[in-house]
PDB file of N, CA and C in Angstrom:
ATOM      1  N   UNK Z   1      -7.677 -41.873   9.419  1.00 58.00           N
ATOM      2  CA  UNK Z   1      -6.630 -41.840   8.669  1.00 58.00           C
ATOM      3  C   UNK Z   1      -6.248 -40.471   9.422  1.00 58.00           C
ATOM      4  N   UNK Z   2      -4.916 -39.930   9.996  1.00 59.00           N
ATOM      5  CA  UNK Z   2      -4.512 -39.078   9.919  1.00 59.00           C
ATOM      6  C   UNK Z   2      -3.401 -38.227   9.095  1.00 59.00           C
ATOM      7  N   UNK Z   3      -4.061 -36.880   8.610  1.00 58.00           N
ATOM      8  CA  UNK Z   3      -3.168 -36.274   8.023  1.00 58.00           C
ATOM      9  C   UNK Z   3      -1.822 -36.031   8.253  1.00 58.00           C
ATOM     10  N   UNK Z   4      -0.469 -36.013   7.680  1.00 58.00           N
ATOM     11  CA  UNK Z   4       0.729 -35.595   8.326  1.00 58.00           C
ATOM     12  C   UNK Z   4       0.676 -33.908   7.818  1.00 58.00           C
ATOM     13  N   UNK Z   5       1.178 -33.327   9.000  1.00 57.00           N
ATOM     14  CA  UNK Z   5       1.275 -31.909   8.022  1.00 57.00           C
ATOM     15  C   UNK Z   5       2.343 -31.629   7.646  1.00 57.00           C
ATOM     16  N   UNK Z   6       2.581 -30.728   6.913  1.00 57.00           N
ATOM     17  CA  UNK Z   6       3.872 -30.373   6.415  1.00 57.00           C
ATOM     18  C   UNK Z   6       4.400 -29.243   7.443  1.00 57.00           C
ATOM     19  N   UNK Z   7       6.022 -29.585   7.594  1.00 60.00           N
ATOM     20  CA  UNK Z   7       6.827 -28.953   8.243  1.00 60.00           C
ATOM     21  C   UNK Z   7       7.104 -27.475   7.488  1.00 60.00           C
ATOM     22  N   UNK Z   8       7.190 -26.345   8.436  1.00 60.00           N
ATOM     23  CA  UNK Z   8       7.088 -25.423   7.339  1.00 60.00           C
ATOM     24  C   UNK Z   8       6.295 -24.600   6.695  1.00 60.00           C
ATOM     25  N   UNK Z   9       6.385 -23.169   6.510  1.00 58.00           N
ATOM     26  CA  UNK Z   9       5.341 -22.441   5.957  1.00 58.00           C
ATOM     27  C   UNK Z   9       5.653 -22.909   4.307  1.00 58.00           C
ATOM     28  N   UNK Z  10       4.635 -23.029   3.469  1.00 57.00           N
ATOM     29  CA  UNK Z  10       5.115 -22.513   1.832  1.00 57.00           C
ATOM     30  C   UNK Z  10       5.411 -21.446   1.908  1.00 57.00           C
ATOM     31  N   UNK Z  11       5.400 -21.102   0.531  1.00 60.00           N
ATOM     32  CA  UNK Z  11       5.614 -20.098  -0.157  1.00 60.00           C
ATOM     33  C   UNK Z  11       5.013 -18.957   0.468  1.00 60.00           C
ATOM     34  N   UNK Z  12       4.949 -17.300   0.636  1.00 59.00           N
ATOM     35  CA  UNK Z  12       4.245 -16.847   0.875  1.00 59.00           C
ATOM     36  C   UNK Z  12       3.523 -16.242  -0.456  1.00 59.00           C
ATOM     37  N   UNK Z  13       2.266 -15.963  -0.288  1.00 56.00           N
ATOM     38  CA  UNK Z  13       1.164 -15.887  -1.414  1.00 56.00           C
ATOM     39  C   UNK Z  13       1.529 -14.240  -1.533  1.00 56.00           C
ATOM     40  N   UNK Z  14       1.630 -13.515  -2.945  1.00 71.00           N
ATOM     41  CA  UNK Z  14       1.182 -12.454  -3.204  1.00 71.00           C
ATOM     42  C   UNK Z  14      -0.169 -11.395  -3.043  1.00 71.00           C
ATOM     43  N   UNK Z  15       0.074 -10.777  -1.901  1.00 80.00           N
ATOM     44  CA  UNK Z  15      -1.084 -10.170  -1.722  1.00 80.00           C
ATOM     45  C   UNK Z  15      -1.730  -9.401  -3.191  1.00 80.00           C
ATOM     46  N   UNK Z  16      -3.427  -9.524  -2.800  1.00 88.00           N
ATOM     47  CA  UNK Z  16      -3.949  -9.510  -3.790  1.00 88.00           C
ATOM     48  C   UNK Z  16      -4.161  -7.686  -4.147  1.00 88.00           C
ATOM     49  N   UNK Z  17      -3.987  -7.030  -3.269  1.00 93.00           N
ATOM     50  CA  UNK Z  17      -4.012  -5.578  -2.962  1.00 93.00           C
ATOM     51  C   UNK Z  17      -2.865  -4.869  -3.482  1.00 93.00           C
ATOM     52  N   UNK Z  18      -1.538  -5.684  -3.725  1.00 94.00           N
ATOM     53  CA  UNK Z  18      -0.211  -5.139  -4.282  1.00 94.00           C
ATOM     54  C   UNK Z  18      -0.823  -4.918  -5.766  1.00 94.00           C
ATOM     55  N   UNK Z  19      -0.337  -3.460  -6.150  1.00 95.00           N
ATOM     56  CA  UNK Z  19      -0.901  -3.116  -7.515  1.00 95.00           C
ATOM     57  C   UNK Z  19      -2.005  -2.174  -8.175  1.00 95.00           C
ATOM     58  N   UNK Z  20      -2.754  -2.378  -6.940  1.00 96.00           N
ATOM     59  CA  UNK Z  20      -4.298  -1.495  -6.741  1.00 96.00           C
ATOM     60  C   UNK Z  20      -3.908   0.267  -6.551  1.00 96.00           C
ATOM     61  N   UNK Z  21      -4.548   0.608  -7.064  1.00 96.00           N
ATOM     62  CA  UNK Z  21      -4.704   2.403  -6.945  1.00 96.00           C
ATOM     63  C   UNK Z  21      -5.229   2.613  -5.983  1.00 96.00           C
ATOM     64  N   UNK Z  22      -4.759   4.002  -5.348  1.00 97.00           N
ATOM     65  CA  UNK Z  22      -5.347   4.424  -3.971  1.00 97.00           C
ATOM     66  C   UNK Z  22      -5.381   6.092  -4.762  1.00 97.00           C
ATOM     67  N   UNK Z  23      -6.706   6.396  -3.565  1.00 96.00           N
ATOM     68  CA  UNK Z  23      -6.635   7.721  -4.203  1.00 96.00           C
ATOM     69  C   UNK Z  23      -5.944   9.019  -3.120  1.00 96.00           C
ATOM     70  N   UNK Z  24      -4.931   9.808  -3.276  1.00 95.00           N
ATOM     71  CA  UNK Z  24      -4.201  10.604  -1.788  1.00 95.00           C
ATOM     72  C   UNK Z  24      -5.861  11.470  -1.647  1.00 95.00           C
ATOM     73  N   UNK Z  25      -5.924  11.398  -0.225  1.00 96.00           N
ATOM     74  CA  UNK Z  25      -7.373  12.118   0.270  1.00 96.00           C
ATOM     75  C   UNK Z  25      -6.725  13.444   0.930  1.00 96.00           C
ATOM     76  N   UNK Z  26      -5.537  13.271   1.630  1.00 95.00           N
ATOM     77  CA  UNK Z  26      -4.953  14.145   2.479  1.00 95.00           C
ATOM     78  C   UNK Z  26      -3.641  14.059   2.861  1.00 95.00           C
ATOM     79  N   UNK Z  27      -2.997  14.796   2.955  1.00 92.00           N
ATOM     80  CA  UNK Z  27      -1.654  14.770   3.721  1.00 92.00           C
ATOM     81  C   UNK Z  27      -1.433  14.863   5.222  1.00 92.00           C
ATOM     82  N   UNK Z  28      -0.813  13.979   5.847  1.00 94.00           N
ATOM     83  CA  UNK Z  28      -0.722  13.880   7.796  1.00 94.00           C
ATOM     84  C   UNK Z  28       0.381  14.927   8.038  1.00 94.00           C
ATOM     85  N   UNK Z  29       1.592  14.505   7.215  1.00 93.00           N
ATOM     86  CA  UNK Z  29       2.900  15.205   7.264  1.00 93.00           C
ATOM     87  C   UNK Z  29       3.578  15.109   6.138  1.00 93.00           C
ATOM     88  N   UNK Z  30       3.534  15.834   5.281  1.00 87.00           N
ATOM     89  CA  UNK Z  30       3.837  16.044   4.155  1.00 87.00           C
ATOM     90  C   UNK Z  30       5.687  15.483   4.015  1.00 87.00           C
ATOM     91  N   UNK Z  31       6.526  16.287   4.835  1.00 86.00           N
ATOM     92  CA  UNK Z  31       7.736  15.931   5.112  1.00 86.00           C
ATOM     93  C   UNK Z  31       8.238  14.686   5.591  1.00 86.00           C
ATOM     94  N   UNK Z  32       7.644  14.196   6.316  1.00 89.00           N
ATOM     95  CA  UNK Z  32       7.953  12.600   6.210  1.00 89.00           C
ATOM     96  C   UNK Z  32       6.757  11.525   5.666  1.00 89.00           C
ATOM     97  N   UNK Z  33       6.334  12.354   4.446  1.00 90.00           N
ATOM     98  CA  UNK Z  33       5.500  11.580   3.435  1.00 90.00           C
ATOM     99  C   UNK Z  33       4.376  10.700   3.939  1.00 90.00           C
ATOM    100  N   UNK Z  34       3.819  11.147   5.158  1.00 94.00           N
ATOM    101  CA  UNK Z  34       2.763  10.424   5.557  1.00 94.00           C
ATOM    102  C   UNK Z  34       1.146  10.833   5.426  1.00 94.00           C
ATOM    103  N   UNK Z  35       0.225   9.843   4.603  1.00 95.00           N
ATOM    104  CA  UNK Z  35      -0.586  10.763   3.617  1.00 95.00           C
ATOM    105  C   UNK Z  35      -1.848   9.713   4.196  1.00 95.00           C
ATOM    106  N   UNK Z  36      -3.292  10.408   4.033  1.00 97.00           N
ATOM    107  CA  UNK Z  36      -4.549   9.436   3.923  1.00 97.00           C
ATOM    108  C   UNK Z  36      -4.932   9.023   2.457  1.00 97.00           C
ATOM    109  N   UNK Z  37      -5.331   7.991   2.048  1.00 97.00           N
ATOM    110  CA  UNK Z  37      -5.851   7.384   0.909  1.00 97.00           C
ATOM    111  C   UNK Z  37      -7.092   6.822   0.922  1.00 97.00           C
ATOM    112  N   UNK Z  38      -7.367   6.825  -0.190  1.00 97.00           N
ATOM    113  CA  UNK Z  38      -8.791   5.863  -0.149  1.00 97.00           C
ATOM    114  C   UNK Z  38      -8.689   4.549  -0.739  1.00 97.00           C
ATOM    115  N   UNK Z  39      -9.085   3.690  -0.211  1.00 97.00           N
ATOM    116  CA  UNK Z  39      -8.769   2.560  -0.940  1.00 97.00           C
ATOM    117  C   UNK Z  39      -9.937   1.608  -0.583  1.00 97.00           C
ATOM    118  N   UNK Z  40     -10.520   0.817  -1.284  1.00 95.00           N
ATOM    119  CA  UNK Z  40     -11.812   0.421  -1.215  1.00 95.00           C
ATOM    120  C   UNK Z  40     -12.787   0.732  -0.651  1.00 95.00           C
ATOM    121  N   UNK Z  41     -13.104   1.887  -0.792  1.00 95.00           N
ATOM    122  CA  UNK Z  41     -14.268   2.884   0.059  1.00 95.00           C
ATOM    123  C   UNK Z  41     -13.627   3.309   1.230  1.00 95.00           C
ATOM    124  N   UNK Z  42     -12.408   3.206   1.575  1.00 96.00           N
ATOM    125  CA  UNK Z  42     -12.516   3.299   2.941  1.00 96.00           C
ATOM    126  C   UNK Z  42     -10.936   3.965   3.286  1.00 96.00           C
ATOM    127  N   UNK Z  43     -10.636   4.733   3.985  1.00 97.00           N
ATOM    128  CA  UNK Z  43      -9.508   5.774   4.533  1.00 97.00           C
ATOM    129  C   UNK Z  43      -8.277   4.649   5.183  1.00 97.00           C
ATOM    130  N   UNK Z  44      -6.943   4.895   4.487  1.00 97.00           N
ATOM    131  CA  UNK Z  44      -5.862   4.012   4.817  1.00 97.00           C
ATOM    132  C   UNK Z  44      -4.974   5.028   5.038  1.00 97.00           C
ATOM    133  N   UNK Z  45      -3.780   4.846   6.276  1.00 98.00           N
ATOM    134  CA  UNK Z  45      -2.621   5.672   6.371  1.00 98.00           C
ATOM    135  C   UNK Z  45      -1.761   5.313   5.338  1.00 98.00           C
ATOM    136  N   UNK Z  46      -1.046   5.914   4.525  1.00 97.00           N
ATOM    137  CA  UNK Z  46      -0.019   5.409   3.800  1.00 97.00           C
ATOM    138  C   UNK Z  46       1.354   6.164   3.799  1.00 97.00           C
ATOM    139  N   UNK Z  47       2.342   5.582   3.575  1.00 96.00           N
ATOM    140  CA  UNK Z  47       3.558   6.204   3.678  1.00 96.00           C
ATOM    141  C   UNK Z  47       4.065   5.845   2.013  1.00 96.00           C
ATOM    142  N   UNK Z  48       4.298   7.333   1.632  1.00 93.00           N
ATOM    143  CA  UNK Z  48       4.410   7.529  -0.089  1.00 93.00           C
ATOM    144  C   UNK Z  48       5.984   7.728   0.012  1.00 93.00           C
ATOM    145  N   UNK Z  49       6.461   6.433  -1.202  1.00 91.00           N
ATOM    146  CA  UNK Z  49       7.862   6.530  -0.966  1.00 91.00           C
ATOM    147  C   UNK Z  49       8.737   7.181  -2.180  1.00 91.00           C
ATOM    148  N   UNK Z  50       8.277   8.351  -2.538  1.00 78.00           N
ATOM    149  CA  UNK Z  50       8.800   9.073  -3.200  1.00 78.00           C
ATOM    150  C   UNK Z  50       9.147  10.596  -2.538  1.00 78.00           C
ATOM    151  N   UNK Z  51      10.002  11.041  -2.948  1.00 64.00           N
ATOM    152  CA  UNK Z  51      10.284  12.291  -2.336  1.00 64.00           C
ATOM    153  C   UNK Z  51       9.315  13.183  -2.490  1.00 64.00           C
ATOM    154  N   UNK Z  52       8.726  13.980  -1.199  1.00 58.00           N
ATOM    155  CA  UNK Z  52       7.533  14.519  -1.426  1.00 58.00           C
ATOM    156  C   UNK Z  52       7.653  16.280  -2.061  1.00 58.00           C
ATOM    157  N   UNK Z  53       9.133  16.125  -2.617  1.00 61.00           N
ATOM    158  CA  UNK Z  53       8.857  17.983  -3.180  1.00 61.00           C
ATOM    159  C   UNK Z  53       9.005  17.419  -4.725  1.00 61.00           C
ATOM    160  N   UNK Z  54       8.946  16.264  -4.966  1.00 68.00           N
ATOM    161  CA  UNK Z  54       8.485  15.504  -6.105  1.00 68.00           C
ATOM    162  C   UNK Z  54       7.138  15.355  -6.512  1.00 68.00           C
ATOM    163  N   UNK Z  55       6.157  15.240  -5.520  1.00 65.00           N
ATOM    164  CA  UNK Z  55       4.762  15.311  -5.454  1.00 65.00           C
ATOM    165  C   UNK Z  55       3.522  16.450  -5.725  1.00 65.00           C
ATOM    166  N   UNK Z  56       2.860  15.967  -6.341  1.00 62.00           N
ATOM    167  CA  UNK Z  56       1.662  16.975  -6.167  1.00 62.00           C
ATOM    168  C   UNK Z  56       1.357  17.070  -4.562  1.00 62.00           C
ATOM    169  N   UNK Z  57       0.569  18.143  -4.439  1.00 64.00           N
ATOM    170  CA  UNK Z  57       0.307  17.834  -3.298  1.00 64.00           C
ATOM    171  C   UNK Z  57      -1.332  17.846  -3.218  1.00 64.00           C
ATOM    172  N   UNK Z  58      -2.015  17.827  -4.221  1.00 79.00           N
ATOM    173  CA  UNK Z  58      -3.390  17.799  -4.516  1.00 79.00           C
ATOM    174  C   UNK Z  58      -4.119  16.341  -3.972  1.00 79.00           C
ATOM    175  N   UNK Z  59      -5.256  16.448  -3.411  1.00 89.00           N
ATOM    176  CA  UNK Z  59      -6.239  15.456  -3.207  1.00 89.00           C
ATOM    177  C   UNK Z  59      -6.311  15.105  -4.881  1.00 89.00           C
ATOM    178  N   UNK Z  60      -6.917  13.689  -4.865  1.00 92.00           N
ATOM    179  CA  UNK Z  60      -7.165  12.881  -6.217  1.00 92.00           C
ATOM    180  C   UNK Z  60      -6.003  12.288  -6.976  1.00 92.00           C
ATOM    181  N   UNK Z  61      -4.805  12.981  -6.965  1.00 92.00           N
ATOM    182  CA  UNK Z  61      -3.521  11.987  -6.609  1.00 92.00           C
ATOM    183  C   UNK Z  61      -3.663  10.452  -6.407  1.00 92.00           C
ATOM    184  N   UNK Z  62      -3.581  10.080  -7.811  1.00 93.00           N
ATOM    185  CA  UNK Z  62      -3.162   8.460  -7.442  1.00 93.00           C
ATOM    186  C   UNK Z  62      -1.897   7.677  -7.795  1.00 93.00           C
ATOM    187  N   UNK Z  63      -2.091   6.669  -6.666  1.00 93.00           N
ATOM    188  CA  UNK Z  63      -0.769   6.224  -6.488  1.00 93.00           C
ATOM    189  C   UNK Z  63      -0.863   4.442  -6.448  1.00 93.00           C
ATOM    190  N   UNK Z  64      -0.042   3.877  -6.141  1.00 95.00           N
ATOM    191  CA  UNK Z  64      -0.488   2.553  -6.257  1.00 95.00           C
ATOM    192  C   UNK Z  64       0.116   1.512  -5.406  1.00 95.00           C
ATOM    193  N   UNK Z  65      -0.658   0.673  -5.095  1.00 96.00           N
ATOM    194  CA  UNK Z  65       0.020  -0.458  -3.387  1.00 96.00           C
ATOM    195  C   UNK Z  65       1.277  -0.929  -3.998  1.00 96.00           C
ATOM    196  N   UNK Z  66       2.644  -0.568  -3.020  1.00 95.00           N
ATOM    197  CA  UNK Z  66       4.014  -1.434  -3.430  1.00 95.00           C
ATOM    198  C   UNK Z  66       4.159  -2.821  -1.939  1.00 95.00           C
ATOM    199  N   UNK Z  67       3.259  -1.936  -0.964  1.00 94.00           N
ATOM    200  CA  UNK Z  67       3.738  -3.091   0.338  1.00 94.00           C
ATOM    201  C   UNK Z  67       2.464  -2.910   1.215  1.00 94.00           C
ATOM    202  N   UNK Z  68       2.565  -3.767   2.092  1.00 94.00           N
ATOM    203  CA  UNK Z  68       1.262  -3.477   3.477  1.00 94.00           C
ATOM    204  C   UNK Z  68       2.005  -3.747   4.054  1.00 94.00           C
ATOM    205  N   UNK Z  69       2.296  -3.186   5.916  1.00 93.00           N
ATOM    206  CA  UNK Z  69       2.259  -3.421   6.609  1.00 93.00           C
ATOM    207  C   UNK Z  69       1.523  -2.853   8.107  1.00 93.00           C
ATOM    208  N   UNK Z  70       1.239  -4.532   8.185  1.00 91.00           N
ATOM    209  CA  UNK Z  70      -0.348  -4.019   9.252  1.00 91.00           C
ATOM    210  C   UNK Z  70      -1.567  -3.363   8.478  1.00 91.00           C
ATOM    211  N   UNK Z  71      -2.058  -2.105   8.808  1.00 91.00           N
ATOM    212  CA  UNK Z  71      -2.932  -1.391   8.616  1.00 91.00           C
ATOM    213  C   UNK Z  71      -2.330   0.078   7.488  1.00 91.00           C
ATOM    214  N   UNK Z  72      -1.127   0.100   7.659  1.00 96.00           N
ATOM    215  CA  UNK Z  72      -0.732   1.191   6.795  1.00 96.00           C
ATOM    216  C   UNK Z  72      -0.037   0.479   5.501  1.00 96.00           C
ATOM    217  N   UNK Z  73      -0.416   1.340   4.377  1.00 97.00           N
ATOM    218  CA  UNK Z  73      -0.200   1.004   2.578  1.00 97.00           C
ATOM    219  C   UNK Z  73       1.070   1.986   2.605  1.00 97.00           C
ATOM    220  N   UNK Z  74       2.432   1.328   2.005  1.00 96.00           N
ATOM    221  CA  UNK Z  74       3.411   1.746   1.046  1.00 96.00           C
ATOM    222  C   UNK Z  74       3.036   2.190  -0.338  1.00 96.00           C
ATOM    223  N   UNK Z  75       3.040   3.160  -0.862  1.00 95.00           N
ATOM    224  CA  UNK Z  75       2.306   3.875  -2.018  1.00 95.00           C
ATOM    225  C   UNK Z  75       3.642   4.394  -2.847  1.00 95.00           C
ATOM    226  N   UNK Z  76       3.160   4.249  -4.395  1.00 93.00           N
ATOM    227  CA  UNK Z  76       4.203   4.817  -5.223  1.00 93.00           C
ATOM    228  C   UNK Z  76       3.390   5.381  -6.526  1.00 93.00           C
ATOM    229  N   UNK Z  77       4.139   6.239  -7.044  1.00 88.00           N
ATOM    230  CA  UNK Z  77       3.679   6.779  -8.174  1.00 88.00           C
ATOM    231  C   UNK Z  77       3.247   6.010  -9.349  1.00 88.00           C
ATOM    232  N   UNK Z  78       4.208   4.779  -9.924  1.00 86.00           N
ATOM    233  CA  UNK Z  78       3.695   4.091 -10.397  1.00 86.00           C
ATOM    234  C   UNK Z  78       3.906   2.365  -9.879  1.00 86.00           C
ATOM    235  N   UNK Z  79       2.786   1.557 -10.607  1.00 83.00           N
ATOM    236  CA  UNK Z  79       2.877   0.147  -9.846  1.00 83.00           C
ATOM    237  C   UNK Z  79       3.999  -0.496 -10.194  1.00 83.00           C
ATOM    238  N   UNK Z  80       4.516  -1.629  -9.516  1.00 80.00           N
ATOM    239  CA  UNK Z  80       5.914  -2.040  -9.515  1.00 80.00           C
ATOM    240  C   UNK Z  80       5.609  -3.632 -10.183  1.00 80.00           C
ATOM    241  N   UNK Z  81       6.350  -3.702 -11.114  1.00 76.00           N
ATOM    242  CA  UNK Z  81       6.466  -5.071 -12.240  1.00 76.00           C
ATOM    243  C   UNK Z  81       6.346  -6.119 -11.169  1.00 76.00           C
ATOM    244  N   UNK Z  82       4.999  -6.984 -11.515  1.00 65.00           N
ATOM    245  CA  UNK Z  82       4.753  -8.518 -10.925  1.00 65.00           C
ATOM    246  C   UNK Z  82       6.203  -9.439 -10.673  1.00 65.00           C
TER     247      UNK Z  82
END
């Protein structure tokens, strides 16, 4: 018996990474809001969604993943509601 494949893709599953905390390691370009963050014991490139003037500039600050684009994370100061 052959199984019929469903036409089209089903609804996208929410990434398990969304909402997870990351730790700021360093700024790559503060005015452009590009940073290096540590997540799962690995360094990632990140885009910080808030205005950089409102952000502390020190390593160790905690942000939360709000989206992923390839190997770049978008992070925010607070997790977004599910």
